[in-house]
Every structure is written in C-alpha cells, then in structure tokens.
Short mmCIF file of C-alpha atoms in Angstrom, two decimals:
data_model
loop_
_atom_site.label_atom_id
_atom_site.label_comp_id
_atom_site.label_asym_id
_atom_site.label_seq_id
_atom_site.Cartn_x
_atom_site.Cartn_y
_atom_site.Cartn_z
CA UNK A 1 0.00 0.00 0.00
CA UNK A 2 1.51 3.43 -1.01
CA UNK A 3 1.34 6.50 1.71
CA UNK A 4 -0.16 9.83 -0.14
CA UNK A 5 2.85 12.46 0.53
CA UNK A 6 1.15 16.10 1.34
CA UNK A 7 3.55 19.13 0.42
CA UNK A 8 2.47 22.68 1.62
CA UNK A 9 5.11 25.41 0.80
CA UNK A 10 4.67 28.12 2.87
CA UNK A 11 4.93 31.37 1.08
CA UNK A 12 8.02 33.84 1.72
CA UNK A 13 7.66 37.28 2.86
CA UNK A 14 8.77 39.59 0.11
CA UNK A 15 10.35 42.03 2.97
CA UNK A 16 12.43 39.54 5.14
CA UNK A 17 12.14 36.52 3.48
CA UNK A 18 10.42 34.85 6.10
CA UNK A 19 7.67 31.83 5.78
CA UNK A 20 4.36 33.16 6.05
CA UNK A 21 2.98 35.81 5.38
CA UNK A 22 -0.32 37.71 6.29
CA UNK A 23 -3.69 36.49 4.90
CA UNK A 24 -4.21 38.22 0.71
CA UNK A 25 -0.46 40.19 1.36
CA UNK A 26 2.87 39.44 0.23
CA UNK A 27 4.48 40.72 3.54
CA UNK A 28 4.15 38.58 6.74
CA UNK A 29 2.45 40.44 9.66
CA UNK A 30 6.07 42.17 11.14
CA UNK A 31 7.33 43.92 8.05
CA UNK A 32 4.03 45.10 7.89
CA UNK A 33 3.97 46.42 10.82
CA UNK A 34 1.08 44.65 13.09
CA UNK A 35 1.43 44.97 16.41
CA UNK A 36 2.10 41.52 18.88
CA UNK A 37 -0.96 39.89 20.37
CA UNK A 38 -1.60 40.89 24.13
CA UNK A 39 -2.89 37.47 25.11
CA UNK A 40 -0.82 35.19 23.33
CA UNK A 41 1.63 33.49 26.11
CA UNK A 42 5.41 32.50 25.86
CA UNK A 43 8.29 34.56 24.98
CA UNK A 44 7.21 35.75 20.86
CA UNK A 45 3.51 36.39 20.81
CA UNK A 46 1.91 36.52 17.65
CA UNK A 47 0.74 39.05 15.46
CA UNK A 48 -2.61 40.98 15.73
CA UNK A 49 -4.26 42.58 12.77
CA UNK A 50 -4.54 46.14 13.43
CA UNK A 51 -8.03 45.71 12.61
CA UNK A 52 -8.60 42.94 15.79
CA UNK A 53 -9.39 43.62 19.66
CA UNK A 54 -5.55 43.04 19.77
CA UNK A 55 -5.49 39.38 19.54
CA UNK A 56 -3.99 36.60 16.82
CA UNK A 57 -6.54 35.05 15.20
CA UNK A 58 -5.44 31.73 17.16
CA UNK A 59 -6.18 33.83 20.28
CA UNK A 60 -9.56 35.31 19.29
CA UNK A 61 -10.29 31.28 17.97
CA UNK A 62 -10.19 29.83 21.27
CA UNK A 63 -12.55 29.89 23.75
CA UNK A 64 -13.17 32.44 26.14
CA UNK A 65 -15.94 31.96 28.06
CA UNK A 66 -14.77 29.78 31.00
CA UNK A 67 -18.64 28.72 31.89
CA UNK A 68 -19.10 26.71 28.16
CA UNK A 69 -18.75 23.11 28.08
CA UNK A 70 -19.37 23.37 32.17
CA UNK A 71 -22.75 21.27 33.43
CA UNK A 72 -25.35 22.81 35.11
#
C-alpha cells in the first residue's frame, strides 16, 4: 500500500524573506507592521491585525468563556 505524501510550501515574505505571510499580502504580519498579540503566552507572541481587539486570530479562535462546556 503506497502513503499519499502532502507538500504545503509556505509562502516567503517579500520584505524579510520569512515563511508566512499575512492572509491576501505578500508581507508577513512584522514587516508590515502589526502589532504583537496581548494574550498570546510564551516569549514571541503573535501578530494581531490592526483591525482585531488586539489578539492573533489563534487567540480570538479559542474559547473564552470559562462557563461553556461546564454542566449545570
């Protein structure tokens, strides 16, 4: 039985040449200037669209509200 082999090349940014870049852009979220995530935790936080509340979209993904999923 052959194993299907999945490639995903991230794309470089065209600023610093780094992988990734921001969602539609051709620079990743540093180079263009988006400032770091306030909730993310460890030492390099994220970047937040200036757009956001000031959270990564990981961040604003997860859930917030410490009462769902809880029983009555």
């Amino acid at each position: 039985m052959s194993k299907a082999v999945t490639y995903r090349a991230l794309v470089e940014c065209a600023g610093c040449g780094m992988p990734g870049t921001a969602p539609g852009k051709d620079l990743c979220p540093a180079c263009l200037g988006w400032p770091p995530c306030h909730t993310c935790p460890g030492p390099t936080p994220r970047r937040a669209h200036p757009d956001s509340d000031g959270r990564c979209t990981t961040c604003a993904s997860a859930v917030t509200d410490p009462t769902e999923g809880s029983s009555p």
